[in-house]
Short mmCIF file of C-alpha atoms in Angstrom, two decimals:
data_model
loop_
_atom_site.label_atom_id
_atom_site.label_comp_id
_atom_site.label_asym_id
_atom_site.label_seq_id
_atom_site.Cartn_x
_atom_site.Cartn_y
_atom_site.Cartn_z
CA UNK A 1 190.31 -68.32 -140.44
CA UNK A 2 188.46 -71.48 -139.42
CA UNK A 3 185.14 -70.37 -140.93
CA UNK A 4 186.78 -69.77 -144.31
CA UNK A 5 188.33 -73.26 -144.19
CA UNK A 6 185.15 -75.13 -143.26
CA UNK A 7 182.19 -73.04 -144.26
CA UNK A 8 179.54 -71.87 -141.79
CA UNK A 9 177.59 -75.14 -141.41
CA UNK A 10 180.68 -77.30 -141.01
CA UNK A 11 182.18 -74.81 -138.56
CA UNK A 12 179.04 -74.92 -136.39
CA UNK A 13 179.07 -78.74 -136.54
CA UNK A 14 182.73 -78.81 -135.50
CA UNK A 15 182.08 -76.40 -132.61
CA UNK A 16 179.23 -78.57 -131.35
CA UNK A 17 181.30 -81.73 -131.55
CA UNK A 18 184.21 -80.11 -129.71
CA UNK A 19 181.94 -78.88 -126.90
CA UNK A 20 180.32 -82.31 -126.52
CA UNK A 21 183.75 -83.92 -126.45
CA UNK A 22 184.97 -81.34 -123.93
CA UNK A 23 182.03 -81.95 -121.59
CA UNK A 24 182.53 -85.73 -121.71
CA UNK A 25 186.26 -85.31 -121.13
CA UNK A 26 185.58 -83.07 -118.10
CA UNK A 27 183.26 -85.73 -116.68
CA UNK A 28 185.89 -88.44 -116.78
CA UNK A 29 189.01 -86.35 -116.08
CA UNK A 30 188.92 -86.95 -112.31
CA UNK A 31 188.47 -90.70 -112.79
CA UNK A 32 191.50 -90.75 -115.05
CA UNK A 33 193.50 -88.69 -112.55
CA UNK A 34 194.26 -85.95 -115.10
CA UNK A 35 193.32 -82.25 -115.00
CA UNK A 36 190.64 -81.56 -117.61
CA UNK A 37 192.66 -78.75 -119.20
CA UNK A 38 195.37 -81.21 -120.31
CA UNK A 39 192.77 -83.30 -122.09
CA UNK A 40 191.26 -80.21 -123.75
CA UNK A 41 194.71 -79.26 -125.04
CA UNK A 42 195.25 -82.79 -126.32
CA UNK A 43 191.95 -82.64 -128.23
CA UNK A 44 193.22 -79.52 -130.01
CA UNK A 45 196.55 -81.12 -130.79
CA UNK A 46 194.91 -84.31 -132.10
CA UNK A 47 192.55 -82.55 -134.52
CA UNK A 48 195.21 -80.03 -135.57
CA UNK A 49 197.38 -80.08 -138.66
CA UNK A 50 200.09 -82.27 -137.09
CA UNK A 51 197.47 -84.70 -135.82
CA UNK A 52 194.47 -85.84 -137.82
CA UNK A 53 194.72 -82.74 -139.97
CA UNK A 54 191.04 -81.79 -139.48
CA UNK A 55 191.83 -78.17 -138.61
CA UNK A 56 194.73 -75.93 -139.63
CA UNK A 57 195.14 -73.00 -137.25
CA UNK A 58 198.22 -70.83 -136.78
CA UNK A 59 196.74 -67.39 -135.99
CA UNK A 60 198.49 -66.36 -132.74
CA UNK A 61 196.62 -63.04 -132.61
CA UNK A 62 193.20 -64.73 -132.81
CA UNK A 63 194.27 -67.25 -130.15
CA UNK A 64 195.42 -64.37 -127.97
CA UNK A 65 192.03 -62.63 -128.26
CA UNK A 66 190.11 -65.85 -127.49
CA UNK A 67 192.42 -66.57 -124.58
CA UNK A 68 192.01 -63.13 -123.01
CA UNK A 69 188.21 -63.23 -123.34
CA UNK A 70 188.10 -66.70 -121.80
CA UNK A 71 190.40 -65.68 -118.93
CA UNK A 72 188.13 -62.73 -118.14
CA UNK A 73 185.13 -65.08 -117.84
CA UNK A 74 187.09 -67.65 -115.80
CA UNK A 75 188.50 -65.02 -113.43
CA UNK A 76 185.06 -63.48 -113.01
CA UNK A 77 183.44 -66.81 -112.16
CA UNK A 78 186.26 -67.77 -109.80
CA UNK A 79 186.13 -64.41 -108.02
CA UNK A 80 182.37 -64.63 -107.55
CA UNK A 81 182.68 -68.10 -106.00
CA UNK A 82 185.35 -66.92 -103.54
CA UNK A 83 184.16 -66.04 -100.05
CA UNK A 84 185.64 -62.77 -98.81
CA UNK A 85 185.92 -63.97 -95.20
CA UNK A 86 188.12 -66.85 -96.33
CA UNK A 87 190.29 -64.73 -98.61
CA UNK A 88 190.60 -61.90 -96.07
CA UNK A 89 192.57 -64.14 -93.71
CA UNK A 90 195.16 -64.93 -96.41
CA UNK A 91 195.17 -61.60 -98.28
CA UNK A 92 198.70 -60.58 -97.22
CA UNK A 93 200.48 -63.85 -98.15
CA UNK A 94 198.46 -64.11 -101.35
CA UNK A 95 199.44 -60.57 -102.33
CA UNK A 96 203.08 -61.31 -101.52
CA UNK A 97 202.99 -64.47 -103.63
CA UNK A 98 201.27 -62.58 -106.46
CA UNK A 99 203.97 -59.89 -106.58
CA UNK A 100 207.26 -60.87 -104.93
CA UNK A 101 206.64 -64.54 -105.70
CA UNK A 102 206.10 -63.88 -109.41
CA UNK A 103 209.14 -61.59 -109.52
CA UNK A 104 211.42 -64.18 -107.88
CA UNK A 105 210.11 -67.05 -110.02
CA UNK A 106 210.50 -65.00 -113.20
CA UNK A 107 214.04 -63.96 -112.28
CA UNK A 108 215.27 -67.49 -111.48
CA UNK A 109 213.67 -69.14 -114.52
CA UNK A 110 214.63 -66.20 -116.73
CA UNK A 111 218.32 -66.46 -115.81
CA UNK A 112 218.18 -70.22 -116.41
CA UNK A 113 216.64 -69.59 -119.85
CA UNK A 114 219.41 -67.09 -120.60
CA UNK A 115 222.01 -69.78 -119.84
CA UNK A 116 220.22 -72.57 -121.75
CA UNK A 117 219.18 -70.69 -124.90
CA UNK A 118 221.39 -68.59 -127.14
CA UNK A 119 219.52 -65.39 -126.24
CA UNK A 120 220.17 -62.07 -124.53
CA UNK A 121 219.55 -61.59 -120.80
CA UNK A 122 216.45 -59.49 -121.53
CA UNK A 123 215.04 -62.25 -123.73
CA UNK A 124 215.74 -64.80 -121.00
CA UNK A 125 213.96 -62.63 -118.44
CA UNK A 126 211.04 -62.26 -120.88
CA UNK A 127 210.75 -66.04 -120.93
CA UNK A 128 210.82 -66.09 -117.12
CA UNK A 129 208.07 -63.49 -116.97
CA UNK A 130 205.85 -65.55 -119.27
CA UNK A 131 205.94 -68.60 -116.96
CA UNK A 132 206.20 -66.64 -113.72
CA UNK A 133 202.56 -66.73 -112.63
CA UNK A 134 200.28 -69.53 -111.60
CA UNK A 135 197.12 -69.91 -113.65
CA UNK A 136 193.61 -69.12 -112.38
CA UNK A 137 191.91 -71.45 -114.87
CA UNK A 138 194.13 -74.38 -113.84
CA UNK A 139 193.98 -73.70 -110.09
CA UNK A 140 190.21 -73.07 -109.96
CA UNK A 141 189.57 -76.18 -112.06
CA UNK A 142 191.84 -78.52 -110.09
CA UNK A 143 190.82 -77.31 -106.61
CA UNK A 144 187.08 -77.06 -107.25
CA UNK A 145 186.29 -80.72 -106.61
CA UNK A 146 189.10 -81.45 -104.13
CA UNK A 147 188.76 -81.24 -100.36
CA UNK A 148 191.84 -79.14 -99.67
CA UNK A 149 191.92 -77.29 -96.34
CA UNK A 150 190.27 -73.89 -96.60
CA UNK A 151 193.44 -71.91 -95.81
CA UNK A 152 195.40 -73.65 -98.56
CA UNK A 153 192.62 -73.39 -101.13
CA UNK A 154 192.03 -69.71 -100.37
CA UNK A 155 195.74 -68.89 -100.59
CA UNK A 156 196.17 -70.61 -103.95
CA UNK A 157 192.96 -69.22 -105.45
CA UNK A 158 193.65 -65.66 -104.27
CA UNK A 159 197.24 -65.87 -105.55
CA UNK A 160 196.22 -67.20 -108.96
CA UNK A 161 193.44 -64.61 -109.23
CA UNK A 162 195.76 -61.68 -108.52
CA UNK A 163 199.16 -62.66 -109.94
CA UNK A 164 198.23 -62.42 -113.62
CA UNK A 165 198.66 -58.60 -113.64
CA UNK A 166 202.27 -58.94 -112.47
CA UNK A 167 203.07 -61.50 -115.18
CA UNK A 168 201.35 -59.43 -117.87
CA UNK A 169 203.18 -56.28 -116.74
CA UNK A 170 206.59 -58.01 -116.77
CA UNK A 171 205.95 -59.65 -120.15
CA UNK A 172 204.88 -56.44 -121.86
CA UNK A 173 207.67 -54.49 -120.17
CA UNK A 174 210.42 -56.83 -121.37
CA UNK A 175 208.98 -56.84 -124.90
CA UNK A 176 209.08 -53.03 -124.79
CA UNK A 177 212.68 -53.03 -123.54
CA UNK A 178 213.72 -55.49 -126.28
CA UNK A 179 211.95 -53.74 -129.16
CA UNK A 180 212.52 -50.11 -128.11
CA UNK A 181 216.10 -49.01 -127.47
CA UNK A 182 214.92 -45.77 -125.84
CA UNK A 183 213.00 -47.61 -123.12
CA UNK A 184 214.41 -47.61 -119.60
CA UNK A 185 213.78 -50.09 -116.82
CA UNK A 186 213.39 -47.17 -114.39
CA UNK A 187 210.51 -45.83 -116.44
CA UNK A 188 208.54 -49.02 -115.78
CA UNK A 189 207.87 -48.32 -112.11
CA UNK A 190 205.30 -45.54 -112.68
CA UNK A 191 203.58 -47.81 -115.21
CA UNK A 192 203.43 -50.62 -112.64
CA UNK A 193 201.90 -48.37 -109.99
CA UNK A 194 199.35 -47.08 -112.52
CA UNK A 195 198.37 -50.59 -113.63
CA UNK A 196 197.94 -52.00 -110.14
CA UNK A 197 196.34 -48.87 -108.69
CA UNK A 198 193.89 -48.43 -111.57
CA UNK A 199 193.08 -52.15 -111.57
CA UNK A 200 192.23 -52.11 -107.87
CA UNK A 201 190.30 -48.81 -108.03
CA UNK A 202 188.23 -49.67 -111.11
CA UNK A 203 187.56 -53.15 -109.75
CA UNK A 204 186.16 -51.70 -106.52
CA UNK A 205 184.10 -49.01 -108.23
CA UNK A 206 182.69 -51.13 -111.05
CA UNK A 207 182.05 -54.05 -108.68
CA UNK A 208 179.87 -51.82 -106.47
CA UNK A 209 178.10 -50.35 -109.51
CA UNK A 210 177.42 -53.84 -110.88
CA UNK A 211 176.08 -55.09 -107.52
CA UNK A 212 173.76 -52.12 -107.22
CA UNK A 213 172.57 -52.40 -110.84
CA UNK A 214 171.84 -56.13 -110.55
CA UNK A 215 169.67 -55.52 -107.49
CA UNK A 216 167.96 -52.27 -108.44
CA UNK A 217 167.19 -52.67 -112.14
CA UNK A 218 164.09 -54.83 -112.61
CA UNK A 219 164.38 -56.95 -115.75
CA UNK A 220 161.50 -58.74 -117.46
CA UNK A 221 163.16 -62.14 -117.41
CA UNK A 222 165.39 -63.86 -114.85
CA UNK A 223 167.53 -65.09 -117.75
CA UNK A 224 168.75 -61.54 -118.39
CA UNK A 225 170.43 -61.17 -114.99
CA UNK A 226 173.31 -63.61 -115.71
CA UNK A 227 173.97 -61.89 -119.06
CA UNK A 228 173.88 -58.54 -117.26
CA UNK A 229 176.53 -59.77 -114.80
CA UNK A 230 178.85 -61.05 -117.56
CA UNK A 231 178.53 -57.73 -119.39
CA UNK A 232 179.99 -56.02 -116.31
CA UNK A 233 182.95 -58.43 -116.37
CA UNK A 234 183.75 -57.48 -119.98
CA UNK A 235 183.20 -53.78 -119.31
CA UNK A 236 185.39 -53.88 -116.21
CA UNK A 237 188.27 -55.47 -118.09
CA UNK A 238 188.05 -53.24 -121.15
CA UNK A 239 187.51 -49.91 -119.37
CA UNK A 240 190.40 -50.59 -116.99
CA UNK A 241 192.72 -51.74 -119.77
CA UNK A 242 191.89 -48.72 -121.95
CA UNK A 243 192.92 -46.28 -119.20
CA UNK A 244 196.18 -48.19 -118.65
CA UNK A 245 195.21 -50.31 -115.65
CA UNK A 246 195.30 -54.06 -115.13
CA UNK A 247 192.04 -55.42 -116.52
CA UNK A 248 192.59 -58.88 -115.01
CA UNK A 249 193.04 -57.47 -111.50
CA UNK A 250 189.97 -55.27 -111.92
CA UNK A 251 187.82 -58.21 -113.03
CA UNK A 252 188.85 -60.37 -110.08
CA UNK A 253 188.30 -57.56 -107.54
CA UNK A 254 184.91 -56.67 -109.06
CA UNK A 255 183.89 -60.35 -108.98
CA UNK A 256 184.84 -60.60 -105.29
CA UNK A 257 182.60 -57.63 -104.50
CA UNK A 258 179.67 -58.85 -106.61
CA UNK A 259 179.88 -62.43 -105.34
CA UNK A 260 179.95 -61.41 -101.69
CA UNK A 261 176.87 -59.18 -101.98
CA UNK A 262 173.26 -60.28 -101.86
CA UNK A 263 172.07 -60.53 -105.46
CA UNK A 264 168.74 -60.82 -107.18
CA UNK A 265 168.60 -64.27 -108.84
CA UNK A 266 171.92 -65.11 -107.24
CA UNK A 267 171.81 -68.82 -108.08
CA UNK A 268 170.76 -68.27 -111.67
CA UNK A 269 173.71 -65.89 -112.07
CA UNK A 270 176.15 -68.31 -110.45
CA UNK A 271 174.96 -71.33 -112.43
CA UNK A 272 175.13 -69.44 -115.72
CA UNK A 273 178.60 -68.11 -114.99
CA UNK A 274 179.86 -71.55 -114.00
CA UNK A 275 178.58 -73.04 -117.26
CA UNK A 276 179.93 -70.13 -119.30
CA UNK A 277 183.33 -70.44 -117.60
CA UNK A 278 183.45 -74.17 -118.43
CA UNK A 279 182.58 -73.45 -122.07
CA UNK A 280 185.24 -70.72 -122.22
CA UNK A 281 187.80 -73.05 -120.68
CA UNK A 282 187.01 -75.87 -123.11
CA UNK A 283 187.22 -73.66 -126.20
CA UNK A 284 190.28 -71.74 -124.99
CA UNK A 285 192.41 -74.83 -124.31
CA UNK A 286 191.30 -76.53 -127.52
CA UNK A 287 192.24 -73.39 -129.52
CA UNK A 288 195.60 -73.21 -127.73
CA UNK A 289 196.10 -76.91 -128.52
CA UNK A 290 195.37 -76.17 -132.18
CA UNK A 291 197.94 -73.38 -132.18
CA UNK A 292 200.84 -75.66 -131.29
CA UNK A 293 202.39 -78.06 -133.80
CA UNK A 294 203.34 -81.35 -132.06
CA UNK A 295 206.07 -81.96 -134.61
CA UNK A 296 207.84 -78.82 -133.34
CA UNK A 297 206.78 -79.21 -129.71
CA UNK A 298 208.25 -82.69 -129.26
CA UNK A 299 211.48 -82.07 -131.13
CA UNK A 300 214.57 -83.17 -129.18
CA UNK A 301 215.79 -79.62 -128.46
CA UNK A 302 212.41 -78.47 -127.13
CA UNK A 303 211.94 -81.59 -124.99
CA UNK A 304 215.41 -81.36 -123.41
CA UNK A 305 215.29 -77.61 -122.72
CA UNK A 306 211.65 -77.86 -121.63
CA UNK A 307 212.38 -80.63 -119.13
CA UNK A 308 215.36 -78.77 -117.67
CA UNK A 309 213.37 -75.56 -117.25
CA UNK A 310 210.38 -77.49 -115.86
CA UNK A 311 212.60 -79.03 -113.18
CA UNK A 312 214.05 -75.61 -112.34
CA UNK A 313 210.59 -74.02 -112.20
CA UNK A 314 208.85 -76.74 -110.17
CA UNK A 315 211.63 -77.82 -107.80
CA UNK A 316 213.80 -74.70 -107.43
CA UNK A 317 212.21 -71.41 -108.51
CA UNK A 318 208.68 -71.94 -107.17
CA UNK A 319 209.76 -73.27 -103.73
CA UNK A 320 212.31 -70.45 -103.28
CA UNK A 321 209.68 -67.87 -104.25
CA UNK A 322 207.08 -69.35 -101.89
CA UNK A 323 209.38 -69.71 -98.88
CA UNK A 324 210.73 -66.16 -99.24
CA UNK A 325 207.31 -64.62 -99.97
CA UNK A 326 205.60 -65.96 -96.82
CA UNK A 327 208.40 -65.40 -94.30
CA UNK A 328 206.87 -64.51 -90.93
CA UNK A 329 203.30 -65.23 -92.06
CA UNK A 330 202.52 -68.26 -89.87
CA UNK A 331 202.65 -70.93 -92.54
CA UNK A 332 203.91 -74.31 -91.40
CA UNK A 333 206.60 -76.14 -93.33
CA UNK A 334 204.14 -78.63 -94.81
CA UNK A 335 201.86 -75.77 -95.93
CA UNK A 336 204.75 -74.05 -97.71
CA UNK A 337 205.64 -77.31 -99.41
CA UNK A 338 202.06 -77.78 -100.59
CA UNK A 339 201.76 -74.20 -101.90
CA UNK A 340 205.04 -74.73 -103.75
CA UNK A 341 203.78 -77.93 -105.34
CA UNK A 342 200.36 -76.51 -106.25
CA UNK A 343 201.75 -73.64 -108.34
CA UNK A 344 200.08 -74.83 -111.54
CA UNK A 345 200.83 -73.31 -114.92
CA UNK A 346 198.08 -73.22 -117.54
CA UNK A 347 196.38 -70.88 -119.97
CA UNK A 348 197.98 -67.63 -118.79
CA UNK A 349 201.59 -68.59 -119.70
CA UNK A 350 200.44 -69.95 -123.08
CA UNK A 351 198.44 -66.79 -123.84
CA UNK A 352 201.37 -64.63 -122.72
CA UNK A 353 203.66 -66.70 -124.95
CA UNK A 354 201.68 -65.47 -127.95
CA UNK A 355 202.74 -61.87 -127.23
CA UNK A 356 206.37 -62.31 -128.42
CA UNK A 357 205.06 -64.16 -131.50
CA UNK A 358 202.61 -61.35 -132.33
CA UNK A 359 205.35 -58.76 -131.65
CA UNK A 360 207.57 -60.52 -134.20
CA UNK A 361 210.46 -61.27 -131.83
CA UNK A 362 213.16 -63.49 -133.29
CA UNK A 363 212.79 -66.21 -130.64
CA UNK A 364 209.02 -65.83 -130.21
CA UNK A 365 208.11 -69.24 -131.65
CA UNK A 366 210.85 -70.96 -129.66
CA UNK A 367 209.55 -69.43 -126.45
CA UNK A 368 205.98 -70.41 -127.32
CA UNK A 369 206.89 -74.06 -127.88
CA UNK A 370 208.98 -74.34 -124.70
CA UNK A 371 206.33 -72.58 -122.60
CA UNK A 372 203.71 -74.96 -123.97
CA UNK A 373 205.86 -77.95 -123.04
CA UNK A 374 206.39 -76.57 -119.52
CA UNK A 375 202.63 -76.08 -119.06
CA UNK A 376 201.96 -79.68 -120.11
CA UNK A 377 204.65 -80.92 -117.72
CA UNK A 378 203.31 -78.81 -114.84
CA UNK A 379 199.69 -79.82 -115.26
CA UNK A 380 200.45 -83.49 -115.81
CA UNK A 381 202.88 -83.82 -112.89
CA UNK A 382 201.52 -81.34 -110.34
CA UNK A 383 197.86 -81.22 -111.30
CA UNK A 384 197.37 -84.98 -111.18
CA UNK A 385 199.08 -85.34 -107.78
CA UNK A 386 197.63 -82.43 -105.78
CA UNK A 387 195.17 -84.63 -103.88
CA UNK A 388 197.88 -87.20 -103.14
CA UNK A 389 200.32 -84.54 -101.87
CA UNK A 390 197.61 -82.88 -99.75
CA UNK A 391 196.77 -86.23 -98.18
CA UNK A 392 200.42 -87.04 -97.45
CA UNK A 393 200.90 -83.61 -95.85
CA UNK A 394 197.64 -83.95 -93.87
CA UNK A 395 196.11 -80.91 -95.57
CA UNK A 396 192.85 -82.54 -96.64
CA UNK A 397 189.85 -80.59 -95.38
CA UNK A 398 186.24 -81.59 -94.72
CA UNK A 399 184.02 -82.54 -97.62
CA UNK A 400 182.63 -79.46 -99.33
CA UNK A 401 179.01 -78.87 -98.37
CA UNK A 402 177.88 -77.42 -101.67
CA UNK A 403 174.43 -78.96 -102.26
CA UNK A 404 173.86 -81.03 -105.39
CA UNK A 405 170.16 -80.19 -105.38
CA UNK A 406 168.40 -77.04 -106.50
CA UNK A 407 164.98 -75.49 -106.85
CA UNK A 408 164.13 -73.81 -110.13
CA UNK A 409 161.51 -71.03 -110.14
CA UNK A 410 159.59 -69.35 -112.91
CA UNK A 411 160.68 -65.72 -113.16
CA UNK A 412 159.05 -63.83 -110.27
CA UNK A 413 160.89 -60.55 -110.74
CA UNK A 414 157.68 -58.61 -111.40
CA UNK A 415 156.17 -59.96 -108.18
CA UNK A 416 159.07 -58.52 -106.13
CA UNK A 417 159.71 -61.93 -104.56
CA UNK A 418 162.81 -64.06 -104.20
CA UNK A 419 163.76 -67.57 -103.17
CA UNK A 420 166.49 -67.60 -100.50
CA UNK A 421 168.61 -70.68 -99.82
CA UNK A 422 170.02 -70.90 -96.27
CA UNK A 423 172.27 -73.62 -94.81
CA UNK A 424 171.77 -74.09 -91.06
CA UNK A 425 174.32 -75.08 -88.42
CA UNK A 426 174.14 -75.79 -84.70
CA UNK A 427 175.11 -72.22 -83.77
CA UNK A 428 171.99 -70.71 -85.36
CA UNK A 429 169.11 -69.80 -83.03
CA UNK A 430 166.35 -71.25 -85.24
CA UNK A 431 167.85 -74.76 -85.11
CA UNK A 432 165.67 -76.96 -82.90
CA UNK A 433 162.59 -74.78 -83.33
CA UNK A 434 159.38 -75.77 -85.06
CA UNK A 435 158.25 -73.76 -88.08
CA UNK A 436 155.14 -72.55 -86.26
CA UNK A 437 157.36 -70.94 -83.60
CA UNK A 438 159.43 -68.88 -86.03
CA UNK A 439 158.83 -65.15 -85.97
CA UNK A 440 158.95 -64.74 -89.76
CA UNK A 441 157.07 -61.92 -91.55
CA UNK A 442 153.72 -62.97 -93.05
CA UNK A 443 155.15 -62.60 -96.56
CA UNK A 444 157.94 -65.12 -95.95
CA UNK A 445 157.40 -68.87 -96.19
CA UNK A 446 159.74 -71.85 -95.89
CA UNK A 447 158.71 -73.65 -99.07
CA UNK A 448 161.05 -76.64 -98.86
CA UNK A 449 163.70 -78.23 -96.69
CA UNK A 450 166.45 -80.50 -98.01
CA UNK A 451 167.88 -82.76 -95.31
CA UNK A 452 170.55 -85.37 -96.08
CA UNK A 453 169.75 -85.00 -99.79
CA UNK A 454 166.08 -85.74 -99.15
CA UNK A 455 163.32 -83.23 -99.91
CA UNK A 456 160.98 -82.55 -96.98
CA UNK A 457 157.60 -80.82 -97.38
CA UNK A 458 157.47 -78.50 -94.36
CA UNK A 459 154.46 -77.85 -92.11
CA UNK A 460 153.93 -76.18 -88.73
CA UNK A 461 155.26 -79.07 -86.62
CA UNK A 462 158.42 -79.56 -88.73
CA UNK A 463 161.54 -79.03 -86.63
CA UNK A 464 164.61 -77.37 -88.14
CA UNK A 465 167.83 -79.33 -87.71
CA UNK A 466 171.49 -78.45 -88.14
CA UNK A 467 172.64 -79.07 -91.70
CA UNK A 468 169.25 -78.38 -93.27
CA UNK A 469 169.02 -76.40 -96.49
CA UNK A 470 166.04 -74.07 -96.17
CA UNK A 471 164.36 -72.61 -99.24
CA UNK A 472 162.41 -69.51 -98.27
CA UNK A 473 160.07 -67.58 -100.57
CA UNK A 474 160.04 -63.99 -99.38
CA UNK A 475 158.82 -60.59 -100.52
CA UNK A 476 161.85 -58.53 -101.51
CA UNK A 477 161.08 -55.77 -99.00
CA UNK A 478 161.26 -58.31 -96.13
CA UNK A 479 164.45 -59.98 -97.37
CA UNK A 480 166.85 -58.25 -94.95
CA UNK A 481 164.51 -58.86 -92.00
CA UNK A 482 164.37 -62.58 -92.78
CA UNK A 483 168.12 -62.71 -93.28
CA UNK A 484 168.74 -61.23 -89.82
CA UNK A 485 166.39 -63.78 -88.23
CA UNK A 486 168.12 -66.63 -90.04
CA UNK A 487 171.63 -65.53 -89.07
CA UNK A 488 170.84 -64.78 -85.42
CA UNK A 489 173.09 -66.91 -83.25
CA UNK A 490 172.42 -68.60 -79.97
CA UNK A 491 174.08 -67.37 -76.78
CA UNK A 492 177.43 -69.11 -76.27
CA UNK A 493 176.18 -70.83 -73.10
CA UNK A 494 173.45 -72.60 -75.12
CA UNK A 495 175.86 -73.65 -77.85
CA UNK A 496 178.24 -75.23 -75.32
CA UNK A 497 175.42 -77.30 -73.91
#
């Protein structure tokens, strides 16, 4: 283990240095035109035994554990940030891509692997299953700061958030078929139904329980609420997995429910989860970079086979899977092309590639190295050109209106008060009115207005304008009343004027 190699103090120093390096790399990744995850992987490879030799790490089981924990956090944060109304409109195509799309991609790449490697058909299909799904960590990371049209972003994020269960199921199933002669492919169908059904059911139930608990249980410090939310993510994954369901699906569904509910200390929870997800992503990709040995990865055989399979995956398997999966679903040709191109591979295939290694399969290490090469190829080629392709296909959306300003409050949980942030638009009835004319409850006050990134101190004569960010301090018992007043829309005749 790393601690045994370095000692506690040196290990802590190394962890701190890696996190600092990861943060700085993330800051400059967009300027360099490279996805941050590629640079995190490269950091791991550079400090590993085949690089500078600072760290020797070859524990696939430990990397698998770290990877799964990190993916749970990343999926949870991504699900919470996803707006249900946006995802609802693309739920059917996303589900089709997450199931039929993964199956088709896995089959095409798997058969190609069977022809290229000296392996059995089952082993080839196992390889296809490992690289069959897009990666939530990669997709969320790459799309977060890019102005892709909402329909495209929602489709890709929903697909990547829900297709991991299919890839995990296929990977584990093929390992079972390879290692157990008594296993039958027909016996896998009940297992698939159980995994998907239990994942969906537990995600819904635990998501509602978590939402209720976060709002009803009064904690002494606001800093405990984000930890409370993350604990539900870990519980959701583990409970679902223990009963035989898909923990990844359950986490994403639960996060969708929690994120689309009104939450106590909502912004503290979201900011904590975003930071925690970044830290998980940095450490996960660095660890996965440590696990690979560049001397093996860039051997001639791996490079040649990896390039061939990358071409088949990116230019043949993924487009075929996308075009067949969204037949009759009102996607234009250019939208299908973009979805095909944006099928990024990332942490999930690498983590899944550790399963054959841990299971002791004869070609486990070969598969791991080739999968790693394919992930690097995918992220470097596709990840760095997503914005360019979106622009060429005229699929660039409006600039995201997420504010870069925030108001921090001392914990007011015991006072039963909350700070609400509300973004106005021209359709809202309160736009154009002066603060003194608003029919707010006495225990609700607009404490600040941010307009065009400028802070305005409000008073009675201040007029609300479209695009304002309102920060309203309100007693918890009047929260719903204020929310209804804020969301009340003008009559359509007034809006048209």
